[in-house]
Coordinates of C-alpha atoms in Angstrom, one line a residue:
M1 CA 59.8 67.8 25.1
L2 CA 57.9 64.7 26.3
A3 CA 54.6 66.6 26.4
R4 CA 55.2 67.8 22.8
R5 CA 56.0 64.3 21.7
R6 CA 52.8 63.0 23.2
V7 CA 50.7 65.6 21.3
L8 CA 52.7 64.9 18.1
T9 CA 52.1 61.2 18.4
A10 CA 48.4 61.7 18.9
S11 CA 48.4 64.0 15.9
V12 CA 50.1 61.5 13.7
A13 CA 47.8 58.8 14.8
W14 CA 44.9 61.0 14.0
G15 CA 46.2 61.6 10.5
L16 CA 46.7 57.8 9.9
G17 CA 43.3 57.1 11.3
G18 CA 41.6 59.7 9.1
L19 CA 43.3 58.4 6.0
A20 CA 42.3 54.8 6.8
A21 CA 38.7 55.8 7.3
R22 CA 38.6 57.7 4.0
A23 CA 40.3 54.8 2.2
G24 CA 37.3 52.6 3.0
V25 CA 38.2 50.9 6.3
V26 CA 34.9 52.5 7.6
P27 CA 32.2 51.5 5.1
Q28 CA 30.6 54.5 3.4
T29 CA 27.5 54.4 1.2
V30 CA 27.1 57.3 -1.2
P31 CA 23.4 58.2 -1.7
A32 CA 22.3 58.1 -5.3
A33 CA 20.8 61.5 -5.0
W34 CA 22.1 64.0 -2.4
P35 CA 20.9 66.0 -0.6
T36 CA 17.4 64.6 -0.3
K37 CA 16.2 67.0 2.4
P38 CA 17.3 70.3 4.0
L39 CA 20.8 70.5 5.4
R40 CA 21.5 71.8 8.9
I41 CA 24.6 73.8 9.9
L42 CA 24.9 73.5 13.7
V43 CA 26.6 76.5 15.4
G44 CA 27.7 76.3 19.0
F45 CA 27.3 80.0 19.7
P46 CA 24.3 82.4 19.8
G47 CA 22.8 84.3 16.9
G48 CA 25.0 87.3 16.0
S49 CA 28.2 85.6 17.0
S50 CA 31.1 85.4 14.5
P51 CA 30.5 81.6 13.8
D52 CA 26.8 82.3 13.4
L53 CA 27.4 85.1 10.9
T54 CA 29.7 82.9 8.9
A55 CA 27.2 80.1 8.8
R56 CA 24.5 82.4 7.6
L57 CA 26.8 83.8 4.9
L58 CA 27.2 80.2 3.6
A59 CA 23.6 79.1 3.9
E60 CA 21.9 80.9 1.0
P61 CA 24.5 80.3 -1.8
L62 CA 25.0 76.7 -0.6
S63 CA 21.2 76.2 -0.7
K64 CA 21.1 77.5 -4.3
A65 CA 24.0 75.2 -5.3
L66 CA 22.5 72.1 -3.7
G67 CA 18.8 72.6 -4.4
Q68 CA 17.7 72.2 -0.8
P69 CA 17.2 74.6 2.1
V70 CA 20.2 75.1 4.4
I71 CA 19.2 75.9 7.9
V72 CA 21.4 77.4 10.6
D73 CA 20.7 75.8 13.9
N74 CA 22.2 77.6 17.0
R75 CA 23.0 75.3 19.9
P76 CA 25.1 77.4 22.2
G77 CA 26.9 76.0 25.2
A78 CA 30.2 74.6 26.5
S79 CA 32.3 76.9 24.2
G80 CA 30.7 75.3 21.2
N81 CA 31.3 71.8 22.2
I82 CA 27.6 70.9 22.6
A83 CA 27.0 71.6 18.9
A84 CA 30.3 69.8 18.0
D85 CA 29.2 66.7 19.8
M86 CA 25.8 66.8 18.0
V87 CA 27.6 67.0 14.7
A88 CA 29.9 64.2 15.6
K89 CA 27.0 61.9 16.5
A90 CA 24.8 62.8 13.5
T91 CA 24.1 59.9 11.1
D92 CA 21.6 61.5 8.6
N93 CA 24.2 62.7 6.1
H94 CA 22.6 66.1 6.2
T95 CA 24.2 67.7 9.3
L96 CA 27.2 69.9 9.2
G97 CA 28.9 72.2 11.8
L98 CA 30.4 75.6 11.7
M99 CA 33.1 75.6 14.4
I100 CA 36.0 77.5 15.8
N101 CA 39.5 76.2 16.1
G102 CA 39.2 75.2 19.8
N103 CA 36.4 72.8 19.0
L104 CA 38.5 71.1 16.3
T105 CA 41.9 70.9 18.0
I106 CA 42.3 71.1 21.8
A107 CA 38.8 70.3 23.2
R108 CA 39.8 67.0 24.6
L109 CA 43.2 68.2 25.8
L110 CA 41.5 70.8 27.9
N111 CA 38.8 68.5 29.1
P112 CA 39.2 64.7 28.8
K113 CA 35.5 64.3 29.5
T114 CA 34.6 66.1 26.2
P115 CA 32.1 63.6 24.7
Y116 CA 33.5 63.7 21.1
D117 CA 37.0 63.3 19.7
P118 CA 37.7 65.9 17.1
Q119 CA 40.5 63.8 15.7
K120 CA 38.2 60.8 15.1
D121 CA 34.6 61.9 15.0
L122 CA 34.7 64.9 12.6
A123 CA 35.5 65.1 8.9
P124 CA 37.2 68.4 7.8
I125 CA 35.5 70.1 4.9
S126 CA 37.0 73.6 4.6
L127 CA 38.9 76.2 6.6
I128 CA 36.8 79.3 5.8
G129 CA 38.6 82.3 7.4
S130 CA 41.5 83.1 9.7
A131 CA 42.7 86.1 11.7
P132 CA 45.7 86.9 13.9
L133 CA 45.3 88.2 17.4
V134 CA 46.5 91.7 18.2
L135 CA 48.7 92.2 21.3
V136 CA 47.3 95.4 22.8
V137 CA 48.0 97.6 25.8
P138 CA 46.3 100.7 27.3
A139 CA 47.0 103.9 25.4
S140 CA 48.8 105.2 28.4
H141 CA 51.4 102.4 28.1
A142 CA 54.9 103.9 28.1
G143 CA 57.5 102.9 25.5
A144 CA 57.6 102.0 21.9
P145 CA 56.5 98.5 20.7
R146 CA 60.1 97.4 20.4
D147 CA 60.6 98.1 24.1
F148 CA 57.6 95.9 25.1
V149 CA 59.6 92.8 26.2
K150 CA 62.2 94.9 28.1
L151 CA 59.5 96.7 30.0
G152 CA 57.6 93.5 30.6
L153 CA 60.6 91.7 32.0
Q154 CA 61.2 94.6 34.3
A155 CA 57.5 94.5 35.5
G156 CA 57.6 90.7 36.0
S157 CA 54.4 89.5 37.7
A158 CA 53.3 93.1 38.5
W159 CA 51.7 93.0 35.0
N160 CA 48.6 91.0 34.3
Y161 CA 46.7 90.1 31.2
G162 CA 43.1 89.4 30.4
S163 CA 41.5 86.7 28.2
P164 CA 37.9 85.6 27.4
G165 CA 38.4 82.5 29.5
Q166 CA 40.5 79.6 30.5
G167 CA 41.7 77.6 27.5
T168 CA 40.8 80.1 24.9
V169 CA 43.2 80.8 22.1
A170 CA 43.9 84.3 23.6
H171 CA 44.8 82.6 26.9
L172 CA 47.0 79.9 25.4
G173 CA 48.6 82.4 23.0
M174 CA 49.6 84.6 25.9
E175 CA 51.1 81.6 27.7
L176 CA 53.0 80.7 24.6
L177 CA 54.3 84.3 24.4
K178 CA 55.4 84.1 28.1
A179 CA 57.2 80.8 27.5
R180 CA 59.1 82.2 24.5
T181 CA 60.0 85.6 25.9
G182 CA 60.3 85.1 29.7
L183 CA 57.5 87.5 30.4
A184 CA 55.4 86.8 33.5
P185 CA 52.1 88.6 33.5
V186 CA 49.4 87.0 35.6
H187 CA 46.2 85.6 33.9
V188 CA 42.9 87.2 34.7
P189 CA 40.0 85.4 32.9
Y190 CA 36.8 87.3 31.9
P191 CA 33.4 86.1 30.5
G192 CA 34.2 87.6 27.1
N193 CA 36.3 90.0 25.1
P194 CA 34.0 93.0 25.8
Q195 CA 34.9 92.7 29.5
V196 CA 38.6 92.3 28.6
I197 CA 38.4 95.6 26.7
N198 CA 36.7 97.3 29.5
A199 CA 39.3 96.1 31.9
L200 CA 42.1 97.4 29.6
L201 CA 40.4 100.8 29.3
G202 CA 39.8 100.9 33.1
G203 CA 43.4 100.1 33.9
Q204 CA 42.6 96.8 35.7
I205 CA 44.9 94.8 33.3
H206 CA 48.0 95.7 31.3
L207 CA 47.7 93.7 28.1
A208 CA 45.6 91.3 26.1
L209 CA 45.4 89.4 22.8
L210 CA 42.3 90.5 20.9
P211 CA 40.8 89.7 17.4
P212 CA 41.6 92.6 15.0
G213 CA 37.9 93.3 14.5
L214 CA 37.7 94.4 18.1
A215 CA 41.2 95.6 18.7
M216 CA 41.6 98.0 15.8
A217 CA 38.5 100.0 16.5
Q218 CA 39.9 100.8 19.9
V219 CA 43.4 101.5 18.5
Q220 CA 42.1 103.8 15.8
A221 CA 40.0 105.7 18.5
G222 CA 43.2 106.2 20.5
R223 CA 42.0 104.2 23.5
L224 CA 44.4 101.2 23.1
K225 CA 47.8 100.8 21.6
A226 CA 48.7 97.9 19.3
I227 CA 52.1 96.3 19.9
G228 CA 52.0 93.6 17.2
V229 CA 50.0 90.7 15.5
T230 CA 50.6 87.1 16.3
S231 CA 50.7 85.9 12.6
S232 CA 54.0 85.2 10.9
G233 CA 53.7 88.4 8.9
R234 CA 51.5 91.4 8.7
S235 CA 47.8 91.0 8.3
S236 CA 45.5 92.8 5.9
L237 CA 43.1 93.1 8.8
A238 CA 45.6 95.3 10.6
P239 CA 48.0 96.4 7.9
D240 CA 49.8 99.1 10.0
V241 CA 50.6 96.8 12.9
P242 CA 53.9 94.9 12.7
S243 CA 54.1 91.2 13.4
L244 CA 55.7 90.3 16.7
A245 CA 58.6 88.8 14.7
E246 CA 59.3 92.2 13.1
L247 CA 59.8 93.6 16.6
G248 CA 62.4 91.0 17.4
M249 CA 60.1 88.7 19.4
P250 CA 59.7 85.0 18.7
S251 CA 57.0 84.5 16.1
L252 CA 53.9 82.8 17.5
D253 CA 52.4 82.0 14.1
L254 CA 49.0 82.0 15.9
E255 CA 45.6 82.7 14.5
V256 CA 42.0 82.2 15.3
W257 CA 39.9 80.6 12.6
N258 CA 36.5 79.0 11.7
A259 CA 35.7 76.0 9.5
L260 CA 33.0 73.8 8.2
V261 CA 33.0 70.1 9.2
A262 CA 30.9 67.1 9.0
P263 CA 30.5 63.8 10.9
A264 CA 33.3 61.4 10.2
S265 CA 30.6 59.1 8.7
L266 CA 29.8 61.4 5.8
P267 CA 31.0 59.7 2.6
A268 CA 34.2 61.1 1.2
P269 CA 32.7 62.1 -2.2
L270 CA 30.1 64.3 -0.4
V271 CA 32.8 65.9 1.7
A272 CA 34.8 66.6 -1.5
R273 CA 31.7 68.1 -3.2
L274 CA 30.9 70.3 -0.2
A275 CA 34.5 71.5 0.0
A276 CA 34.6 72.6 -3.6
L277 CA 31.3 74.4 -3.2
V278 CA 32.3 76.2 0.0
S279 CA 35.7 77.2 -1.4
G280 CA 34.0 78.8 -4.4
I281 CA 31.4 80.6 -2.3
V282 CA 33.8 82.2 0.2
R283 CA 36.3 83.2 -2.5
A284 CA 33.7 85.0 -4.6
P285 CA 34.4 88.8 -4.4
D286 CA 31.2 89.7 -2.7
Q287 CA 31.4 87.0 -0.1
R288 CA 35.1 87.7 0.4
Q289 CA 34.3 91.3 1.2
R290 CA 31.5 90.3 3.6
L291 CA 33.9 88.0 5.5
Y292 CA 36.6 90.6 5.6
A293 CA 34.1 93.0 7.1
Q294 CA 33.4 90.4 9.8
G295 CA 37.1 90.3 10.6
W296 CA 38.3 87.3 8.5
Q297 CA 41.0 86.7 5.9
V298 CA 39.4 84.3 3.5
V299 CA 41.0 80.9 3.0
G300 CA 38.5 78.4 1.5
S301 CA 40.8 75.4 1.9
S302 CA 40.5 71.8 0.8
P303 CA 39.6 69.1 3.4
E304 CA 43.3 68.2 3.5
G305 CA 44.3 71.9 4.1
L306 CA 41.9 72.0 7.1
A307 CA 43.1 68.7 8.4
N308 CA 46.7 70.0 8.3
R309 CA 45.8 73.2 10.1
M310 CA 44.0 71.1 12.8
R311 CA 47.1 69.0 13.3
Q312 CA 49.4 72.0 13.4
D313 CA 47.3 73.9 16.0
T314 CA 46.8 70.7 18.1
I315 CA 50.6 70.4 18.4
L316 CA 51.2 74.2 19.0
L317 CA 48.4 74.8 21.5
G318 CA 48.5 71.2 22.9
G319 CA 52.1 71.8 23.9
V320 CA 51.1 74.8 26.0
I321 CA 48.3 72.9 27.6
Q322 CA 50.6 70.0 28.5
R323 CA 53.4 72.1 29.8
Q324 CA 51.2 74.4 31.9
G325 CA 48.8 71.7 33.1
I326 CA 45.8 73.8 31.8
R327 CA 42.4 72.3 32.2
N328 CA 38.9 73.6 31.5
E329 CA 36.7 71.0 33.3

């Protein structure tokens, strides 16, 4: 309870600080004509990654709307935090960042040495897309989905689960599931989800949380079995898979997502303009379909909507980090 209160207090302070900055406590000068040069969208992952694909989907229509080139600049490293720090420190009013939820919520909780503070140094623009995780087991797993918890309690620590690394949403989500159900599988970290899938197929691990874009191809091929999705209800990305709540488990209400942000120094009118443009772009039928094919349910939120989501996930995942003493240093 104390850990949750600390995270909640930090989140409230963040909200008040952000409102104060946007109200003019931090001086902001709006350029008479903007943009005056090409915009950069920094991405903290390699070309071909999910954040990279989303950034490139935005670049062309955003360039047409703003009348300046929009360049995607890949700066991979530190799970996206190198690029996030570059965005946080940018002062040119022409640098943005396409980031995943970990960069915008729990980065400093996992590693206090993280050089930027997502709560103070970044301005939310728009939550672009979200997706639940799918709880999967090998196809040989015995029992119906409704028997999963009963079988897992019987197995205790004889079960293990894989994730794409310490402090990832898949790792924290499984720890949250353990806390709410009494399950006790042991964590086995891997370099990425492809290795997690190989370990599932090879029988080295017993379960994992995977994005639907990866999970459902294996499920439909009969190589993995889907138990449920971590969202509060069913997802259009995996329509035949029940939510965990439907199976009688506690709802995790957990998703992965990506979003567009700016340095906190970007004037509020420019943030609002960008948010309106991005929301219109991603909600257009052709772009919505492209994002869906990449494994995203389109959101296209306001800055306030993204800020609320950042606060909620900081509390949810921050509580797990605090209780379990998880660090990624």
